[in-house]
XYZ file of N, CA and C in Angstrom:
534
model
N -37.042 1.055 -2.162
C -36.687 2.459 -2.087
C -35.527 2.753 -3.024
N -35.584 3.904 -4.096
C -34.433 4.400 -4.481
C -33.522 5.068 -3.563
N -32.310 5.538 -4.382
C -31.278 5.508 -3.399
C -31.415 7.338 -2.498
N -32.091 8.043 -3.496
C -32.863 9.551 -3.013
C -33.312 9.218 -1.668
N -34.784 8.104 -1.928
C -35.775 7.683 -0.653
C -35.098 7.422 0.333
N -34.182 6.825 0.480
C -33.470 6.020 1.326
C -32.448 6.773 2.078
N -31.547 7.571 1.337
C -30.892 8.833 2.026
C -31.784 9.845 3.149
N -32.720 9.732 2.360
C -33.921 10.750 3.682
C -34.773 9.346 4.576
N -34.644 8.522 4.498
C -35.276 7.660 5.255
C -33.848 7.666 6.629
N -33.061 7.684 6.260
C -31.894 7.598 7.334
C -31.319 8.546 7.636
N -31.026 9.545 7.264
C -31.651 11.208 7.788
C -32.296 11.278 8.629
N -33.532 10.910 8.334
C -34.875 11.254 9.200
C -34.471 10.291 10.614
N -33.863 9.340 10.789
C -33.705 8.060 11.721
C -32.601 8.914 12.277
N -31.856 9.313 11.732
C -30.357 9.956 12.792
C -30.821 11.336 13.226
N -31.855 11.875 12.932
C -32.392 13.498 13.167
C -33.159 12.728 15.021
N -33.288 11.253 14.494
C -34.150 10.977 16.518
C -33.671 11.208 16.865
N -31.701 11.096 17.259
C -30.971 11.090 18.373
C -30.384 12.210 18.367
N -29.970 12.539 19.524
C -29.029 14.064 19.763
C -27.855 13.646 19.253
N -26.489 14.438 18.999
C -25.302 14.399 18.887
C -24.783 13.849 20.192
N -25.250 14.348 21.384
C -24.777 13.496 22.743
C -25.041 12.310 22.663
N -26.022 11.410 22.245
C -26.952 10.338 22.204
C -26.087 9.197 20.888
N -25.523 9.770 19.889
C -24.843 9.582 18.678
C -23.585 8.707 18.936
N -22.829 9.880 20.129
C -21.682 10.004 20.418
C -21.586 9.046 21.388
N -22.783 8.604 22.240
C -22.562 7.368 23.211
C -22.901 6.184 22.577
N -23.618 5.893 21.258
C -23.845 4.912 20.682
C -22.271 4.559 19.797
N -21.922 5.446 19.347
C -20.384 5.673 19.189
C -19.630 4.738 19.046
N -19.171 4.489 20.976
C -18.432 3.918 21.479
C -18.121 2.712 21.473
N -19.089 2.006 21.146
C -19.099 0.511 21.371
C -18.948 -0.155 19.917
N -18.980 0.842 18.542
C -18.501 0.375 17.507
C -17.110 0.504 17.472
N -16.449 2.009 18.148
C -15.310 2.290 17.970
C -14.365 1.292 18.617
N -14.698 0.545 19.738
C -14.095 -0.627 19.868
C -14.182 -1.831 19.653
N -14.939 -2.340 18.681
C -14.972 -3.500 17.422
C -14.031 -2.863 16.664
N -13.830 -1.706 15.852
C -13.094 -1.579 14.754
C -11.697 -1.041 15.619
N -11.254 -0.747 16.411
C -10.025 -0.597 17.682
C -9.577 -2.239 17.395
N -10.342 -3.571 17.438
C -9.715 -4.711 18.158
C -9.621 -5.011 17.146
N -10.473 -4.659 15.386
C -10.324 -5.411 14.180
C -9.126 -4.668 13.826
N -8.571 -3.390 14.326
C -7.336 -2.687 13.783
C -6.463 -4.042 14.120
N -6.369 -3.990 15.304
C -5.395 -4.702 16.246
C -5.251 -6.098 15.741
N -6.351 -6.424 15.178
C -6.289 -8.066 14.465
C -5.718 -8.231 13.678
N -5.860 -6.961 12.606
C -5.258 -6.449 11.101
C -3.437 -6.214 11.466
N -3.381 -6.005 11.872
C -2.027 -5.412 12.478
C -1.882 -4.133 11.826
N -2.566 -3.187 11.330
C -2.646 -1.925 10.608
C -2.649 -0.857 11.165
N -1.309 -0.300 10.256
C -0.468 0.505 11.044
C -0.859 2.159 10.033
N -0.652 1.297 8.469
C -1.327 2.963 7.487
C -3.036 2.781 7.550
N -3.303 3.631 7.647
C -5.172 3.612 7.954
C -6.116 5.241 7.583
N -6.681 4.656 6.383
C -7.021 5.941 5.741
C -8.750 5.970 6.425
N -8.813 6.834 7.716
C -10.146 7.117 8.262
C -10.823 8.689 8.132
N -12.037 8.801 8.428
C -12.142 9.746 8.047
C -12.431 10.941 9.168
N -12.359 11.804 9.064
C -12.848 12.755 10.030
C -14.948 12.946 11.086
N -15.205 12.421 11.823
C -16.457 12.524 11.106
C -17.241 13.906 11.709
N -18.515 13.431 11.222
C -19.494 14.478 11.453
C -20.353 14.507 12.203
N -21.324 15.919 13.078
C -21.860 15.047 14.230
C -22.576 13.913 14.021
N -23.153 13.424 12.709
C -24.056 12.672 12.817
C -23.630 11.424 11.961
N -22.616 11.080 11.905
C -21.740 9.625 12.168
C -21.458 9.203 13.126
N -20.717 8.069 13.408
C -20.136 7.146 14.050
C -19.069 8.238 14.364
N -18.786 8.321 15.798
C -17.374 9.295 16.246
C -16.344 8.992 16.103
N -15.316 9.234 15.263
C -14.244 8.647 14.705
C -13.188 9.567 15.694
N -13.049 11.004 16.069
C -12.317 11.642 16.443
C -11.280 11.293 17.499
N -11.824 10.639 18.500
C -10.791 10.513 20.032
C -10.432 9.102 19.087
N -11.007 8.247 18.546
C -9.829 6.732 18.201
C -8.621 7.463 16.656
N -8.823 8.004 16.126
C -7.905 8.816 15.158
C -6.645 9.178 16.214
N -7.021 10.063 17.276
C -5.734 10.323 18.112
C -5.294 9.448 18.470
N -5.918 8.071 19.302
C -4.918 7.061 20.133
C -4.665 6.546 18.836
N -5.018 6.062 17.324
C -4.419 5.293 16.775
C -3.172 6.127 16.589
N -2.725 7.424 16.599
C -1.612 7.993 16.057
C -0.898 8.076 17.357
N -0.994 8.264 18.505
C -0.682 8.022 19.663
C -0.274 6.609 19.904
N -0.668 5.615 18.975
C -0.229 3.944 19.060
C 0.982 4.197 17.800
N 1.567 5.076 17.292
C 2.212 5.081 16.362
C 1.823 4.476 14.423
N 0.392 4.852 14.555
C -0.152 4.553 13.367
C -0.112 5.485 12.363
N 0.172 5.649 11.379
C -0.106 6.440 10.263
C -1.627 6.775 10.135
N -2.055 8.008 10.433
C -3.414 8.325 9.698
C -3.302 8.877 8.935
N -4.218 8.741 7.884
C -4.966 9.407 6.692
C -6.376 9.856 6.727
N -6.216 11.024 6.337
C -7.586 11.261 6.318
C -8.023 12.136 4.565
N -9.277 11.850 3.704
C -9.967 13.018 2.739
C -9.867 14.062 2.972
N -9.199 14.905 1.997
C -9.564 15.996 1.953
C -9.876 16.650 0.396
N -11.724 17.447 0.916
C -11.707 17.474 -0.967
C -11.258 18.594 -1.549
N -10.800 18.253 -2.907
C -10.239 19.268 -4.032
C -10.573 20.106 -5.180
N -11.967 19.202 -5.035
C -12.658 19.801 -6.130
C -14.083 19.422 -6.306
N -14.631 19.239 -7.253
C -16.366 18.996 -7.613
C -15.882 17.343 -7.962
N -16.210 16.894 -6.947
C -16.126 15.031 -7.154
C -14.937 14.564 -6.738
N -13.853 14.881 -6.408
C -12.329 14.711 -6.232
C -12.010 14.873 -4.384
N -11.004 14.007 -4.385
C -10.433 14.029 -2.769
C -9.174 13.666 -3.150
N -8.243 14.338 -2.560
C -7.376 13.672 -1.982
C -6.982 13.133 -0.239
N -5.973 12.197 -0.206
C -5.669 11.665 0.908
C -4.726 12.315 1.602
N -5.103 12.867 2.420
C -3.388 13.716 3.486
C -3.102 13.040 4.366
N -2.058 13.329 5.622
C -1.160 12.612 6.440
C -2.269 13.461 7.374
N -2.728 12.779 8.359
C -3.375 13.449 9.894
C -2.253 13.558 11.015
N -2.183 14.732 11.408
C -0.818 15.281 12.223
C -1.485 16.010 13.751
N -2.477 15.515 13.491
C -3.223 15.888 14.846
C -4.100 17.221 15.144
N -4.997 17.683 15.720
C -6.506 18.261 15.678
C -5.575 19.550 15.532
N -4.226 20.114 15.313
C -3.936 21.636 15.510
C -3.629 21.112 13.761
N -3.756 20.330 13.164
C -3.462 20.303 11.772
C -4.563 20.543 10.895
N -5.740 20.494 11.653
C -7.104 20.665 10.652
C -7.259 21.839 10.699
N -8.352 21.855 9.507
C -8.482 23.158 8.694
C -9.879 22.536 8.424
N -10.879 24.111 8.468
C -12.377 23.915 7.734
C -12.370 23.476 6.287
N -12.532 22.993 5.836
C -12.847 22.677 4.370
C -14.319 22.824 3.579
N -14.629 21.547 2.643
C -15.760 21.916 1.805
C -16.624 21.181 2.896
N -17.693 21.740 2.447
C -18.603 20.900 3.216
C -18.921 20.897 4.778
N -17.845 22.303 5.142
C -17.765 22.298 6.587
C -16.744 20.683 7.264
N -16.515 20.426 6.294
C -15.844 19.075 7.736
C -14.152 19.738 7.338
N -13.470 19.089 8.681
C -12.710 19.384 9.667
C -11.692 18.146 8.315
N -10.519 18.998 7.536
C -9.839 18.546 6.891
C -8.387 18.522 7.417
N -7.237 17.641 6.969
C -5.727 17.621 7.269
C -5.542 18.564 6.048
N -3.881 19.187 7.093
C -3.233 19.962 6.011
C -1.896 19.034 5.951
N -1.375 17.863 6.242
C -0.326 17.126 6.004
C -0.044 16.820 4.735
N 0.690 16.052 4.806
C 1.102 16.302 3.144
C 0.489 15.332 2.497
N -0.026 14.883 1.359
C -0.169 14.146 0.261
C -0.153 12.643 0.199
N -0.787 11.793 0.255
C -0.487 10.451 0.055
C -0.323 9.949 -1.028
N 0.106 9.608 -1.678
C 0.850 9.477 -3.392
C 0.830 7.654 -3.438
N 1.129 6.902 -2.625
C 0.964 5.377 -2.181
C 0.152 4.436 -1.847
N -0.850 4.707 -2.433
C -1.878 4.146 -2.030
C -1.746 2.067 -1.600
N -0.717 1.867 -2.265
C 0.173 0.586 -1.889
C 0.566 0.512 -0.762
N 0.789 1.413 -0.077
C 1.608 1.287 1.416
C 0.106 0.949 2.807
N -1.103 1.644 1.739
C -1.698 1.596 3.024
C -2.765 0.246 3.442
N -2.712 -0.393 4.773
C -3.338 -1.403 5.149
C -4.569 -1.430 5.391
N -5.594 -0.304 5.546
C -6.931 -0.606 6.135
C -7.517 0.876 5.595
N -8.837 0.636 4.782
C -9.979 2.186 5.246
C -10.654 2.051 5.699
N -11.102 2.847 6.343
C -12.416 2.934 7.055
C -13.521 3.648 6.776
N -14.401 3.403 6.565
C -15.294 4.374 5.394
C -16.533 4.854 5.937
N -17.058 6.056 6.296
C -18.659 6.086 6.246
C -19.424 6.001 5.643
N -21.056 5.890 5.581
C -21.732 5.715 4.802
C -23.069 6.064 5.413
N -24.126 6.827 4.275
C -25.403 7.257 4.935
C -26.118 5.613 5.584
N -25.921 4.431 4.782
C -26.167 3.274 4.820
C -25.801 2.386 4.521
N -25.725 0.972 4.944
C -24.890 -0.575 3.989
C -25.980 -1.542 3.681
N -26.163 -2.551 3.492
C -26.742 -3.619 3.763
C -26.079 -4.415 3.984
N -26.200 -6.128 4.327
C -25.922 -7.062 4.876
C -25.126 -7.867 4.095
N -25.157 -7.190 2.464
C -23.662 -7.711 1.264
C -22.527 -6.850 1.237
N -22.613 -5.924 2.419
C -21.338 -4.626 2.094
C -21.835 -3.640 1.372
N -23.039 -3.750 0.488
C -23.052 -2.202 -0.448
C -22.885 -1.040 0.722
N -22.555 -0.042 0.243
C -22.834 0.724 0.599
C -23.610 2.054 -0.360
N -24.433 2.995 1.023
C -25.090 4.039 -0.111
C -23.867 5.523 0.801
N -23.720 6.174 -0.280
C -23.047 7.309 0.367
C -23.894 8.664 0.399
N -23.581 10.039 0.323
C -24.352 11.110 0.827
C -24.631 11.309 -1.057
N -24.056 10.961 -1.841
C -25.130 11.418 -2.849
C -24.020 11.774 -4.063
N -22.425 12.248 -3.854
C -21.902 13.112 -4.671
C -20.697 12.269 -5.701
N -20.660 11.168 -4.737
C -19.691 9.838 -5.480
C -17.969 9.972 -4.988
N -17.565 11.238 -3.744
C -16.384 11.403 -3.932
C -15.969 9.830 -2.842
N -16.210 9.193 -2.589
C -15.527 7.960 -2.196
C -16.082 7.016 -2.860
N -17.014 6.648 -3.621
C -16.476 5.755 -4.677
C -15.323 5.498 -5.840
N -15.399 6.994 -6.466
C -13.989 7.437 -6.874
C -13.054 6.883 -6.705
N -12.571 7.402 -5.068
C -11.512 7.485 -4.811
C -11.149 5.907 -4.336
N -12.237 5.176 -4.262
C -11.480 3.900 -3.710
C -11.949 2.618 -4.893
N -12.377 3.290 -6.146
C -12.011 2.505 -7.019
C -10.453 2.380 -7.710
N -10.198 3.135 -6.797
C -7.991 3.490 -7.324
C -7.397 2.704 -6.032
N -8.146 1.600 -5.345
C -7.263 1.096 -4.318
C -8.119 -0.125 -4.282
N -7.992 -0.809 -4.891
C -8.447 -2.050 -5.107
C -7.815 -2.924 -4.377
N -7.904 -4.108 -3.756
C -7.265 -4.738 -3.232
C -6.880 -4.291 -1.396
N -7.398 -3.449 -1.433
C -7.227 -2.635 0.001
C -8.406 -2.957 1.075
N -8.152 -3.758 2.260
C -9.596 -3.830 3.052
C -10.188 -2.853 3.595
N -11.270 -2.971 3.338
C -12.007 -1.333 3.250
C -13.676 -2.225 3.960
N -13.314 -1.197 5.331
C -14.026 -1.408 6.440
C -15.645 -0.619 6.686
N -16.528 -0.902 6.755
C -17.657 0.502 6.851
C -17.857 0.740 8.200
N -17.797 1.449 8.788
C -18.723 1.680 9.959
C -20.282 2.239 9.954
N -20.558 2.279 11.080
C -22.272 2.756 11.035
C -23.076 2.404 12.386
N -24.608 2.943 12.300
C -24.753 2.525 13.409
C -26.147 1.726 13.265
N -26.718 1.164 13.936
C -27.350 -0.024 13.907
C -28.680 -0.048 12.800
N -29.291 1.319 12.953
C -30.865 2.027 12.008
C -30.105 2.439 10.750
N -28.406 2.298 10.854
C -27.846 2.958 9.049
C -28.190 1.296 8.455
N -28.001 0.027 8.645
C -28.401 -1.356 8.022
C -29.709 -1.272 7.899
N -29.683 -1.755 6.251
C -30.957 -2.030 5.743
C -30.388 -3.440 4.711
N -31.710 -3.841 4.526
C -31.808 -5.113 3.376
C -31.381 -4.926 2.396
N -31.508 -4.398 1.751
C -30.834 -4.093 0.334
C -30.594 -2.053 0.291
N -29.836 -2.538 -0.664
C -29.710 -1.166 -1.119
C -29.035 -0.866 -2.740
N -29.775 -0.236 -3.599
C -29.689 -0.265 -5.083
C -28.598 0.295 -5.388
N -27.806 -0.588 -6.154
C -26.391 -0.496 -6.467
C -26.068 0.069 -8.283
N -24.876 0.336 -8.275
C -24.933 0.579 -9.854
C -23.171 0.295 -9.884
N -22.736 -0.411 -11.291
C -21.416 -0.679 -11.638
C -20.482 0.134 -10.715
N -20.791 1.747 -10.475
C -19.322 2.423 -10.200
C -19.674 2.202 -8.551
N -20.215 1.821 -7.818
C -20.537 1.232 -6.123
C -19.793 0.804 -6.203
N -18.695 1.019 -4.642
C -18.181 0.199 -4.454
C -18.188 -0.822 -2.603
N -18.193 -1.981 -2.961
C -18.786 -2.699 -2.007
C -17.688 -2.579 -0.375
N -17.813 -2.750 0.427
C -16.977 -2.455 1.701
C -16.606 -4.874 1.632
N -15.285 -4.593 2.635
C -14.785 -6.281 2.635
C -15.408 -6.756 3.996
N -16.171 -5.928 5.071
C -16.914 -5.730 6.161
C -17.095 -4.472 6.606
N -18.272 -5.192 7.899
C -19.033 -3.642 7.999
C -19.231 -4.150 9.579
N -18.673 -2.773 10.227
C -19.208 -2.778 11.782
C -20.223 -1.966 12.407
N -21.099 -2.546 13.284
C -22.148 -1.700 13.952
C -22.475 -1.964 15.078
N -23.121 -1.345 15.735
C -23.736 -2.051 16.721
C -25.185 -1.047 17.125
């Protein structure tokens, strides 16, 4: 499958379950990547906001900042571009592009300071690739943080065998699911 086919092949697989149904499958990744925080000892953590039809990132974003963690979250700027803001908690978001739920904190300029991302993805396979929604703004952005462990989440029907890669992909250092 090209990487077109394959975006609607896993589409079509997350269109089975409800958002209620999503949100209880959820849970049981969000605490693998909760205990791999805790392993990491990672305290700056650039995650993302998600959408109904990801992995629910929302209630572990609060306790990690409630554990005294630095969040980060995307927010985009332009046609291909994101930047990284400070997450200051759900009265700090703002609608953005794309409809998702963006920070208005300030600026992350350090990409050195921070210990862990956490990344979504329409899909991975079993080497880390990942495939994203199509537009490249997190490959981009995390070819400027090299050296940074950069985590995928997902849920069990987003793993497939392969998935067709090209130079500017960039690969995740693990991937959680369940």
């Amino acid at each position: 499958m090209n990487k077109q086919e394959l975006r609607k092949e896993i589409k079509r697989r997350k269109q089975s379950f409800s958002d209620e149904q999503l949100s209880i499958k959820s849970l049981p990744i969000i605490e693998k990547l909760s205990a791999r925080i805790n392993e990491l000892g990672a305290k700056n953590i650039i995650m993302y906001y998600s959408l109904p039809d990801e992995v629910d990132t929302h209630h572990a974003i609060d306790l990690l900042l409630k554990d005294n963690a630095n969040i980060y979250l995307p927010k985009v700027t332009g046609e291909g571009t994101m930047e990284i803001r400070r997450y200051e908690g759900k009265e700090s978001m703002r609608e953005g592009a794309f409809g998702i739920m963006e920070p208005c904190g300030g600026v992350l300029h350090r990409y050195e300071d921070i210990d862990l991302i956490v990344v979504p993805g329409m899909a991975f396979d079993k080497n880390f690739n990942r495939l994203g929604r199509g537009k490249g703004y997190y490959d981009r952005f995390l070819a400027k943080t090299t050296n940074k462990k950069k985590i995928g989440i997902c849920f069990d029907f987003q793993v497939v065998d392969s998935i067709p890669t090209e130079e500017t992909d960039i690969r995740m250092d693990e991937l959680i699911y369940q």
